[in-house]
Short mmCIF file of C-alpha atoms and ligand atoms in Angstrom, two decimals:
data_model
loop_
_atom_site.label_atom_id
_atom_site.label_comp_id
_atom_site.label_asym_id
_atom_site.label_seq_id
_atom_site.Cartn_x
_atom_site.Cartn_y
_atom_site.Cartn_z
CA UNK A 5 0.00 0.00 0.00
CA UNK A 6 1.24 3.45 -0.89
CA UNK A 7 0.70 6.15 1.73
CA UNK A 8 -1.63 9.07 1.01
CA UNK A 9 1.25 11.46 1.24
CA UNK A 10 3.29 9.53 -1.29
CA UNK A 11 0.34 9.31 -3.68
CA UNK A 12 -0.04 13.08 -3.52
CA UNK A 13 3.67 13.43 -4.27
CA UNK A 14 3.34 11.26 -7.38
CA UNK A 15 0.15 13.03 -8.52
CA UNK A 16 1.93 16.37 -8.27
CA UNK A 17 5.04 15.14 -10.04
CA UNK A 18 3.01 13.70 -12.92
CA UNK A 19 0.86 16.80 -13.25
CA UNK A 20 3.90 19.07 -13.34
CA UNK A 21 5.90 16.94 -15.73
CA UNK A 22 3.32 15.77 -18.22
CA UNK A 23 -0.03 17.33 -17.36
CA UNK A 24 -1.41 13.92 -16.43
CA UNK A 25 -4.17 14.47 -13.91
CA UNK A 26 -4.82 11.63 -11.46
CA UNK A 27 -6.69 11.27 -8.20
CA UNK A 28 -7.05 8.59 -5.57
CA UNK A 29 -9.44 6.58 -7.71
CA UNK A 30 -6.42 5.90 -9.92
CA UNK A 31 -4.23 4.52 -7.13
CA UNK A 32 -4.20 1.14 -8.87
CA UNK A 33 -2.64 2.76 -11.93
CA UNK A 34 0.21 4.16 -9.86
CA UNK A 35 0.70 0.80 -8.20
CA UNK A 36 0.53 -1.36 -11.30
CA UNK A 37 2.80 0.84 -13.40
CA UNK A 38 5.35 2.07 -10.88
CA UNK A 39 5.95 -1.18 -9.02
CA UNK A 40 7.82 -2.76 -11.96
CA UNK A 41 9.85 0.45 -12.31
CA UNK A 42 10.72 0.49 -8.60
CA UNK A 43 11.93 -3.10 -8.81
CA UNK A 44 13.88 -2.44 -11.99
CA UNK A 45 15.60 0.55 -10.39
CA UNK A 46 16.51 -1.45 -7.30
CA UNK A 47 14.00 -0.08 -4.79
CA UNK A 48 11.98 -2.21 -2.40
CA UNK A 49 8.76 -0.35 -3.01
CA UNK A 50 7.08 2.58 -4.71
CA UNK A 51 7.38 4.33 -1.36
CA UNK A 52 11.18 4.01 -1.42
CA UNK A 53 11.33 5.14 -5.03
CA UNK A 54 9.31 8.19 -4.03
CA UNK A 55 11.62 9.04 -1.14
CA UNK A 56 14.58 8.90 -3.46
CA UNK A 57 12.83 11.26 -5.87
CA UNK A 58 11.90 13.66 -3.07
CA UNK A 59 15.43 13.81 -1.78
CA UNK A 60 17.44 14.01 -4.97
CA UNK A 61 15.04 15.29 -7.61
CA UNK A 62 16.93 12.86 -9.91
CA UNK A 63 15.95 14.06 -13.41
CA UNK A 64 16.26 10.80 -15.29
CA UNK A 65 14.35 8.93 -12.60
CA UNK A 66 11.56 11.51 -12.75
CA UNK A 67 11.39 10.96 -16.50
CA UNK A 68 11.19 7.23 -16.04
CA UNK A 69 8.23 7.68 -13.69
CA UNK A 70 6.46 9.87 -16.26
CA UNK A 71 7.30 7.38 -18.98
CA UNK A 72 5.95 4.44 -16.98
CA UNK A 73 2.68 6.29 -16.36
CA UNK A 74 1.93 7.14 -19.98
CA UNK A 75 -0.83 5.23 -21.74
CA UNK A 76 0.50 4.31 -25.16
CA UNK A 77 -2.48 2.54 -26.69
CA UNK A 78 -2.54 3.20 -30.41
CA UNK A 79 -3.03 1.50 -33.77
CA UNK A 80 -2.57 2.01 -37.49
CA UNK A 81 -5.27 4.18 -39.06
CA UNK A 82 -7.01 4.62 -35.72
CA UNK A 83 -10.35 6.44 -36.15
CA UNK A 84 -10.09 5.81 -39.86
CA UNK A 85 -12.48 8.56 -41.10
CA UNK A 86 -9.77 11.10 -40.26
CA UNK A 87 -7.51 9.48 -42.81
CA UNK A 88 -10.24 9.30 -45.46
CA UNK A 89 -11.07 12.98 -45.17
CA UNK A 90 -7.37 13.83 -45.40
CA UNK A 91 -6.96 11.76 -48.53
CA UNK A 92 -10.14 12.82 -50.26
CA UNK A 93 -10.52 16.43 -49.24
CA UNK A 94 -7.91 18.06 -47.05
CA UNK A 95 -4.61 17.07 -48.64
CA UNK A 96 -5.81 17.95 -52.16
CA UNK A 97 -6.88 21.30 -50.69
CA UNK A 98 -3.51 21.84 -49.02
CA UNK A 99 -1.71 20.96 -52.24
CA UNK A 100 -3.62 23.75 -53.90
CA UNK A 101 -2.98 26.30 -51.16
CA UNK A 102 0.72 25.38 -50.82
CA UNK A 103 1.39 25.12 -54.54
CA UNK A 104 3.89 27.98 -54.44
CA UNK A 105 6.12 26.49 -51.75
CA UNK A 106 5.40 22.83 -52.60
CA UNK A 107 5.92 22.02 -48.95
CA UNK A 108 3.72 19.99 -46.66
CA UNK A 109 4.42 19.89 -42.94
CA UNK A 110 2.71 17.34 -40.73
CA UNK A 111 3.02 16.82 -36.99
CA UNK A 112 1.97 13.81 -34.97
CA UNK A 113 2.14 15.43 -31.55
CA UNK A 114 1.76 12.38 -29.29
CA UNK A 115 2.88 9.65 -31.62
CA UNK A 116 3.32 6.79 -29.13
CA UNK A 117 4.93 3.76 -30.83
CA UNK A 118 4.69 5.32 -34.29
CA UNK A 119 1.58 3.77 -35.84
CA UNK A 120 0.03 7.22 -36.27
CA UNK A 121 2.86 8.97 -38.17
CA UNK A 122 3.53 5.83 -40.22
CA UNK A 123 -0.16 5.67 -41.16
CA UNK A 124 0.19 9.23 -42.42
CA UNK A 125 3.28 8.22 -44.38
CA UNK A 126 1.40 5.27 -45.90
CA UNK A 127 -1.54 7.52 -46.77
CA UNK A 128 0.74 10.00 -48.54
CA UNK A 129 2.62 7.29 -50.41
CA UNK A 130 -0.70 5.90 -51.64
CA UNK A 131 -1.70 9.27 -53.08
CA UNK A 132 0.67 8.62 -55.94
CA UNK A 133 2.12 11.09 -58.36
CA UNK A 134 0.19 14.12 -57.14
CA UNK A 135 2.87 14.50 -54.46
CA UNK A 136 5.82 14.14 -56.82
CA UNK A 137 8.31 16.95 -56.32
CA UNK A 138 6.80 17.97 -53.01
CA UNK A 139 8.90 18.51 -49.92
CA UNK A 140 7.06 16.49 -47.30
CA UNK A 141 7.99 16.07 -43.69
CA UNK A 142 6.19 14.26 -40.95
CA UNK A 143 7.41 15.18 -37.53
CA UNK A 144 6.47 12.76 -34.79
CA UNK A 145 6.99 13.45 -31.12
CA UNK A 146 6.12 12.08 -27.73
CA UNK A 147 7.11 12.70 -24.14
CA UNK A 148 8.06 9.06 -23.61
CA UNK A 149 11.57 8.02 -24.56
CA UNK A 150 10.73 4.33 -24.56
CA UNK A 151 7.90 4.59 -27.10
CA UNK A 152 10.12 6.73 -29.33
CA UNK A 153 12.84 4.10 -29.32
CA UNK A 154 10.29 1.56 -30.51
CA UNK A 155 8.72 3.95 -33.01
CA UNK A 156 12.08 4.66 -34.65
CA UNK A 157 12.73 0.97 -35.29
CA UNK A 158 9.50 0.75 -37.30
CA UNK A 159 9.13 -2.89 -36.27
CA UNK A 160 5.70 -4.21 -35.30
CA UNK A 161 4.29 -7.48 -34.06
CA UNK A 162 1.85 -9.60 -36.03
CA UNK A 163 -0.92 -8.41 -33.74
CA UNK A 164 -0.05 -4.74 -34.22
CA UNK A 165 0.04 -4.90 -38.02
CA UNK A 166 -3.32 -6.65 -38.10
CA UNK A 167 -4.93 -3.73 -36.32
CA UNK A 168 -5.88 -1.16 -38.92
CA UNK A 169 -3.76 -2.24 -41.90
CA UNK A 170 -5.26 -4.09 -44.83
CA UNK A 171 -3.42 -7.16 -46.08
CA UNK A 172 -2.52 -5.23 -49.23
CA UNK A 173 -1.02 -2.42 -47.18
CA UNK A 174 0.92 -4.89 -45.08
CA UNK A 175 2.47 -6.55 -48.12
CA UNK A 176 3.13 -3.29 -49.88
CA UNK A 177 4.63 -1.24 -47.08
CA UNK A 178 6.27 -3.78 -44.75
CA UNK A 179 8.89 -6.50 -44.91
CA UNK A 180 8.66 -9.54 -42.70
CA UNK A 181 11.55 -10.00 -40.30
CA UNK A 182 11.14 -13.24 -38.37
CA UNK A 183 7.78 -12.99 -36.66
CA UNK A 184 7.68 -9.21 -36.91
CA UNK A 185 7.07 -6.70 -39.67
CA UNK A 186 9.35 -3.81 -40.53
CA UNK A 187 8.11 -0.68 -42.28
CA UNK A 188 9.90 -0.02 -45.57
CA UNK A 189 12.78 2.50 -45.49
CA UNK A 190 11.13 4.87 -47.96
CA UNK A 191 8.27 5.47 -45.54
CA UNK A 192 10.51 5.53 -42.52
CA UNK A 193 12.53 8.32 -44.11
CA UNK A 194 9.45 10.53 -44.25
CA UNK A 195 9.06 10.50 -40.47
CA UNK A 196 11.33 12.37 -38.10
CA UNK A 197 10.98 11.39 -34.48
CA UNK A 198 11.95 13.55 -31.52
CA UNK A 199 11.21 13.81 -27.88
CA UNK A 200 8.87 16.65 -27.07
CA UNK A 201 6.77 17.43 -24.02
CA UNK A 202 3.62 19.28 -25.03
CA UNK A 203 3.83 21.27 -21.81
CA UNK A 204 7.17 22.75 -22.89
CA UNK A 205 7.59 25.42 -25.58
CA UNK A 206 7.48 23.99 -29.10
CA UNK A 207 7.03 27.01 -31.36
CA UNK A 208 10.50 26.39 -32.82
CA UNK A 209 9.22 23.38 -34.78
CA UNK A 210 7.70 25.86 -37.21
CA UNK A 211 4.41 26.15 -39.05
CA UNK A 212 2.35 23.01 -39.59
CA UNK A 213 -0.28 22.19 -42.20
CA UNK A 214 -1.67 19.11 -40.48
CA UNK A 215 -1.49 18.43 -36.77
CA UNK A 216 -2.56 15.19 -35.13
CA UNK A 217 -2.96 15.65 -31.39
CA UNK A 218 -4.98 12.58 -30.66
CA UNK A 219 -5.95 10.75 -27.53
CA UNK A 220 -3.81 12.84 -25.26
CA UNK A 221 -6.05 15.77 -24.30
CA UNK A 222 -8.31 13.33 -22.44
CA UNK A 223 -5.61 12.98 -19.81
CA UNK A 224 -5.28 16.74 -19.24
CA UNK A 225 -7.28 19.26 -17.21
CA UNK A 226 -8.95 22.24 -18.86
CA UNK A 227 -6.19 24.69 -18.03
CA UNK A 228 -3.47 22.50 -19.53
CA UNK A 229 -5.63 21.68 -22.53
CA UNK A 230 -6.23 25.37 -23.18
CA UNK A 231 -2.52 26.05 -23.03
CA UNK A 232 -1.60 23.23 -25.39
CA UNK A 233 -4.37 24.06 -27.88
CA UNK A 234 -3.43 27.77 -27.90
CA UNK A 235 0.15 26.97 -28.77
CA UNK A 236 -0.84 24.45 -31.43
CA UNK A 237 -3.19 27.03 -32.93
CA UNK A 238 -0.28 29.48 -33.11
CA UNK A 239 1.75 27.22 -35.32
CA UNK A 240 -1.12 26.07 -37.52
CA UNK A 241 -0.85 27.39 -41.10
CA UNK A 242 -3.79 29.62 -42.14
CA UNK A 243 -5.31 26.71 -44.08
CA UNK A 244 -4.00 24.13 -41.62
CA UNK A 245 -6.06 21.42 -39.94
CA UNK A 246 -5.97 19.93 -36.46
CA UNK A 247 -7.23 16.45 -35.64
CA UNK A 248 -8.10 15.33 -32.13
CA UNK A 249 -9.00 11.80 -31.05
CA UNK A 250 -12.38 10.40 -32.06
CA UNK A 251 -13.86 11.09 -28.64
CA UNK A 252 -12.07 14.35 -27.88
CA UNK A 253 -13.27 17.90 -28.37
CA UNK A 254 -12.52 21.49 -27.40
CA UNK A 255 -15.55 21.74 -25.14
CA UNK A 256 -15.11 24.44 -22.52
CA UNK A 257 -12.07 25.96 -24.19
CA UNK A 258 -11.77 29.43 -25.58
CA UNK A 259 -10.21 29.09 -29.02
CA UNK A 260 -10.11 30.60 -32.48
CA UNK A 261 -10.63 27.14 -33.95
CA UNK A 262 -13.87 25.86 -35.42
CA UNK A 263 -14.93 22.29 -35.78
CA UNK A 264 -15.75 21.01 -39.23
CA UNK A 265 -17.51 17.69 -39.76
CA UNK A 266 -17.02 16.12 -43.12
CA UNK A 267 -16.99 12.52 -44.39
CA UNK A 268 -17.74 11.20 -40.89
CA UNK A 269 -14.60 12.89 -39.53
CA UNK A 270 -14.34 15.93 -37.29
CA UNK A 271 -11.39 18.32 -37.45
CA UNK A 272 -10.53 21.90 -36.58
CA UNK A 273 -9.52 24.91 -38.63
CA UNK A 274 -8.73 28.49 -37.80
CA UNK A 275 -11.93 30.54 -37.96
CA UNK A 276 -10.68 33.27 -40.25
CA UNK A 277 -9.67 30.91 -42.99
CA UNK A 278 -13.33 30.00 -43.36
CA UNK A 279 -15.12 33.25 -42.96
CA UNK A 280 -13.07 36.39 -43.14
CA UNK A 281 -16.12 38.33 -41.99
CA UNK A 282 -18.18 35.80 -40.08
CA UNK A 283 -16.25 35.06 -36.94
CA UNK A 284 -17.89 32.83 -34.41
CA UNK A 285 -20.21 31.23 -36.89
CA UNK A 286 -20.39 27.48 -36.92
CA UNK A 287 -19.22 26.57 -40.39
CA UNK A 288 -21.19 24.31 -42.56
CA UNK A 289 -19.38 22.67 -45.34
CA UNK A 290 -21.81 23.53 -48.11
CA UNK A 291 -21.55 27.22 -47.40
CA UNK A 292 -17.81 26.93 -47.22
CA UNK A 293 -17.75 25.54 -50.72
CA UNK A 294 -19.98 28.39 -51.88
CA UNK A 295 -17.60 30.86 -50.24
CA UNK A 296 -14.66 29.44 -52.07
CA UNK A 297 -16.13 29.37 -55.51
CA UNK B 10 -26.78 -13.31 -47.25
CA UNK B 11 -24.65 -15.89 -45.48
CA UNK B 12 -21.09 -16.35 -44.36
CA UNK B 13 -19.31 -19.66 -44.88
CA UNK B 14 -16.81 -20.70 -42.22
CA UNK B 15 -14.29 -23.23 -43.52
CA UNK B 16 -12.03 -24.66 -40.82
CA UNK B 17 -11.23 -28.18 -39.68
CA UNK B 18 -10.99 -27.15 -36.02
CA UNK B 19 -14.42 -27.11 -34.43
CA UNK B 20 -13.41 -24.76 -31.56
CA UNK B 21 -12.35 -22.16 -34.13
CA UNK B 22 -15.61 -22.56 -36.04
CA UNK B 23 -17.45 -22.10 -32.79
CA UNK B 24 -15.58 -18.93 -31.83
CA UNK B 25 -16.01 -17.43 -35.27
CA UNK B 26 -19.65 -18.50 -35.37
CA UNK B 27 -20.37 -16.78 -32.08
CA UNK B 28 -18.70 -13.67 -33.34
CA UNK B 29 -20.76 -13.64 -36.51
CA UNK B 30 -23.95 -14.10 -34.53
CA UNK B 31 -23.02 -11.10 -32.40
CA UNK B 32 -22.62 -9.17 -35.65
CA UNK B 33 -26.08 -10.36 -36.74
CA UNK B 34 -24.59 -12.35 -39.60
CA UNK B 35 -25.97 -15.73 -40.66
CA UNK B 36 -23.51 -18.50 -41.33
CA UNK B 37 -22.98 -22.09 -42.45
CA UNK B 38 -19.95 -24.28 -41.83
CA UNK B 39 -17.59 -26.62 -43.63
CA UNK B 40 -14.66 -28.59 -42.28
CA UNK B 41 -12.64 -28.63 -45.52
CA UNK B 42 -12.64 -27.44 -49.11
CA UNK B 43 -14.82 -30.26 -50.50
CA UNK B 44 -17.55 -29.56 -47.97
CA UNK B 45 -17.20 -25.89 -48.76
CA UNK B 46 -17.85 -26.62 -52.44
CA UNK B 47 -21.06 -28.40 -51.49
CA UNK B 48 -22.12 -25.51 -49.28
CA UNK B 49 -21.40 -23.02 -52.04
CA UNK B 50 -23.47 -25.02 -54.48
CA UNK B 51 -26.32 -25.35 -51.97
CA UNK B 52 -26.45 -21.81 -50.60
CA UNK B 53 -26.41 -19.30 -53.39
CA UNK B 54 -26.53 -16.46 -50.90
CA UNK B 55 -23.04 -17.03 -49.49
CA UNK B 56 -21.27 -13.69 -49.90
CA UNK B 57 -18.28 -14.11 -47.60
CA UNK B 58 -15.97 -17.03 -46.87
CA UNK B 59 -13.71 -17.21 -43.82
CA UNK B 60 -11.16 -19.71 -45.02
CA UNK B 61 -8.49 -21.71 -43.25
CA UNK B 62 -5.40 -22.75 -45.20
CA UNK B 63 -4.37 -26.20 -43.97
CA UNK B 64 -7.23 -28.71 -43.87
CA UNK B 65 -7.56 -32.41 -44.67
CA UNK B 66 -9.20 -33.61 -47.91
CA UNK B 67 -9.04 -30.23 -49.67
CA UNK B 68 -7.16 -27.20 -48.43
CA UNK B 69 -7.90 -23.51 -48.72
CA UNK B 70 -5.68 -22.87 -51.74
CA UNK B 71 -7.37 -25.69 -53.66
CA UNK B 72 -10.77 -24.21 -52.89
CA UNK B 73 -9.63 -20.80 -54.13
CA UNK B 74 -8.44 -22.36 -57.38
CA UNK B 75 -11.72 -24.21 -57.79
CA UNK B 76 -13.66 -20.99 -57.20
CA UNK B 77 -11.86 -19.32 -60.08
CA UNK B 78 -13.30 -21.82 -62.54
CA UNK B 79 -16.51 -22.86 -60.81
CA UNK B 80 -18.66 -20.24 -62.50
CA UNK B 81 -20.40 -19.15 -59.30
CA UNK B 82 -23.07 -16.57 -60.07
CA UNK B 83 -21.62 -14.22 -57.47
CA UNK B 84 -18.03 -14.60 -56.32
CA UNK B 85 -18.04 -14.37 -52.54
CA UNK B 86 -15.40 -12.25 -50.79
CA UNK B 87 -12.74 -14.32 -49.04
CA UNK B 88 -10.90 -13.66 -45.80
CA UNK B 89 -8.13 -16.15 -45.07
CA UNK B 90 -8.03 -17.00 -41.36
CA UNK B 91 -4.97 -19.10 -40.81
CA UNK B 92 -1.76 -19.74 -38.89
CA UNK B 93 0.15 -19.46 -42.17
CA UNK B 94 1.91 -16.15 -41.66
CA UNK B 95 4.87 -15.80 -43.97
CA UNK B 96 5.06 -12.94 -46.40
CA UNK B 97 5.41 -15.01 -49.57
CA UNK B 98 2.56 -17.34 -48.59
CA UNK B 99 0.29 -14.39 -47.86
CA UNK B 100 1.25 -12.97 -51.23
CA UNK B 101 0.40 -16.20 -53.02
CA UNK B 102 -3.03 -16.28 -51.38
CA UNK B 103 -3.69 -12.67 -52.35
CA UNK B 104 -2.76 -13.56 -55.92
CA UNK B 105 -5.49 -16.21 -55.88
CA UNK B 106 -7.99 -13.46 -55.18
CA UNK B 107 -8.18 -13.37 -51.39
CA UNK B 108 -9.63 -10.05 -50.22
CA UNK B 109 -8.30 -9.94 -46.69
CA UNK B 110 -5.96 -11.96 -44.56
CA UNK B 111 -6.09 -12.65 -40.82
CA UNK B 112 -3.22 -14.44 -39.13
CA UNK B 113 -3.98 -16.65 -36.15
CA UNK B 114 -4.03 -16.02 -33.28
CA UNK B 115 -6.40 -13.13 -33.85
CA UNK B 116 -8.68 -11.11 -31.63
CA UNK B 117 -12.38 -10.70 -32.20
CA UNK B 118 -11.79 -7.02 -32.95
CA UNK B 119 -9.36 -7.79 -35.74
CA UNK B 120 -11.63 -10.22 -37.56
CA UNK B 121 -14.62 -7.96 -37.01
CA UNK B 122 -12.74 -5.02 -38.46
CA UNK B 123 -11.80 -6.96 -41.57
CA UNK B 124 -15.35 -8.24 -42.07
CA UNK B 125 -16.72 -4.74 -41.77
CA UNK B 126 -14.04 -3.28 -44.05
CA UNK B 127 -15.39 -5.56 -46.78
CA UNK B 128 -18.81 -4.07 -46.24
CA UNK B 129 -20.48 -6.72 -44.10
CA UNK B 130 -22.11 -5.73 -40.85
CA UNK B 131 -25.32 -7.55 -40.08
CA UNK B 132 -28.76 -6.39 -41.05
CA UNK B 133 -27.56 -3.31 -42.90
CA UNK B 134 -26.24 -5.58 -45.65
CA UNK B 135 -27.42 -5.61 -49.17
CA UNK B 136 -28.80 -9.09 -49.54
C1 LIG C 4 -2.94 7.07 -25.96
S1 LIG C 4 -1.46 7.55 -26.75
C2 LIG C 4 -2.08 8.20 -28.27
C3 LIG C 4 -1.25 7.81 -29.45
C4 LIG C 4 -1.77 8.29 -30.80
N1 LIG C 4 -1.81 9.73 -30.87
C5 LIG C 4 -3.15 7.72 -31.07
O1 LIG C 4 -4.14 8.46 -31.01
O2 LIG C 4 -3.29 6.53 -31.34
C6 LIG C 4 -1.00 9.00 -25.82
C7 LIG C 4 0.46 9.40 -25.96
O3 LIG C 4 0.65 10.71 -25.40
C8 LIG C 4 1.93 10.77 -24.82
N2 LIG C 4 1.98 11.90 -23.88
C9 LIG C 4 1.44 11.97 -22.65
N3 LIG C 4 1.70 13.16 -22.09
C10 LIG C 4 2.41 13.88 -23.00
C11 LIG C 4 2.97 15.19 -23.01
N4 LIG C 4 2.85 16.00 -21.97
N5 LIG C 4 3.65 15.57 -24.12
C12 LIG C 4 3.78 14.75 -25.18
N6 LIG C 4 3.26 13.52 -25.23
C13 LIG C 4 2.58 13.08 -24.15
C14 LIG C 4 2.08 9.40 -24.20
O4 LIG C 4 3.44 9.08 -23.98
C15 LIG C 4 1.39 8.48 -25.21
O5 LIG C 4 2.32 7.90 -26.09
#
């Protein structure tokens, strides 16, 4: 059993470091995820691990605690309508609006073990010659070092590749290595992984046309969410799009983003790029088309 | 419309059968390719086959080859459900016209996802 005081210490540490908000109802999560770490680091208990952290503030140990507490559930083409709307509507639109620079910048902001950015790479590679000559970069980041190490290898288990990939995609974009499947180098080259905490400044990564920030806001409180969304909005290109997880929204936040629902997918755009003179309006896609033509 | 489960292992047929029922899909069974041929000739409304590879009497590949020449009025979609999991074998099955491929062991979610991706999901189906 972990003492109340120690639980509070861990809750505070996690909130400060990653924005993860826990309370006593999640004690089991602390226990089940930190016990293996405590053992691995040579402590008798979570309590002892905590005392060490309190006394030394050991940076790498703090990071390991944060890492152990992250939920990394993900899959290829998760919430697939997002990918369909990108392929059918949004990327063709971005190719038109970026035709001068011929650059496309994509960010998977909590990429976990890499299925999300690699799905984007697969999607782009399947769009064929319309992207020839384009400078495309997919940046993929996560707070957790251990998921990034896995993501960079591009190697997935049989179970992982069966979730979300069609058999054709598997054969076309992966090579079998023993019992695992390795993504092909051409796709791997499109994705640049780096460690990035969404609570820390990230404006230096530059302007983005497509941002995936999926299944991470659910772990954050309103204040942290607001902060992260504001800073993502700041680096979104005028015609850029933001995708959240299938069950996430910006409810209760004050933003200059509007939700658009199209082809069974929901995404967000900066208000002004829809209606120069109709701020605050809820956009409806038919009128948007009328506006543009 | 019906689904045809072709597998020599009765526990697998049972698991898959239960899953199909939960998806409101009707099904019939066969324990090898020969039985599957009979089922296909009997039930003209079979639109999807969940097909094992290794089976006694007549295996999955042989059934696929037969289907190519059998002149069925509608060619059912085929999902291979098998322990055969090497890249070149999967390729050879796809070349025989398999639509999707599920490697055992699989979870219910995975098979369900593949079935739905081929457009089958219970009562909403076109018959
Ligand atoms: C549930 S996964 C979502 C993965 C993927 N985006 C998806 O939707 O399938 C959440 C990811 O967010 C990461 N994460 C948690 N807190 C973070 C933070 N403060 N900054 C960056 N990433 C964070 C976790 O490490 C984890 O990999």
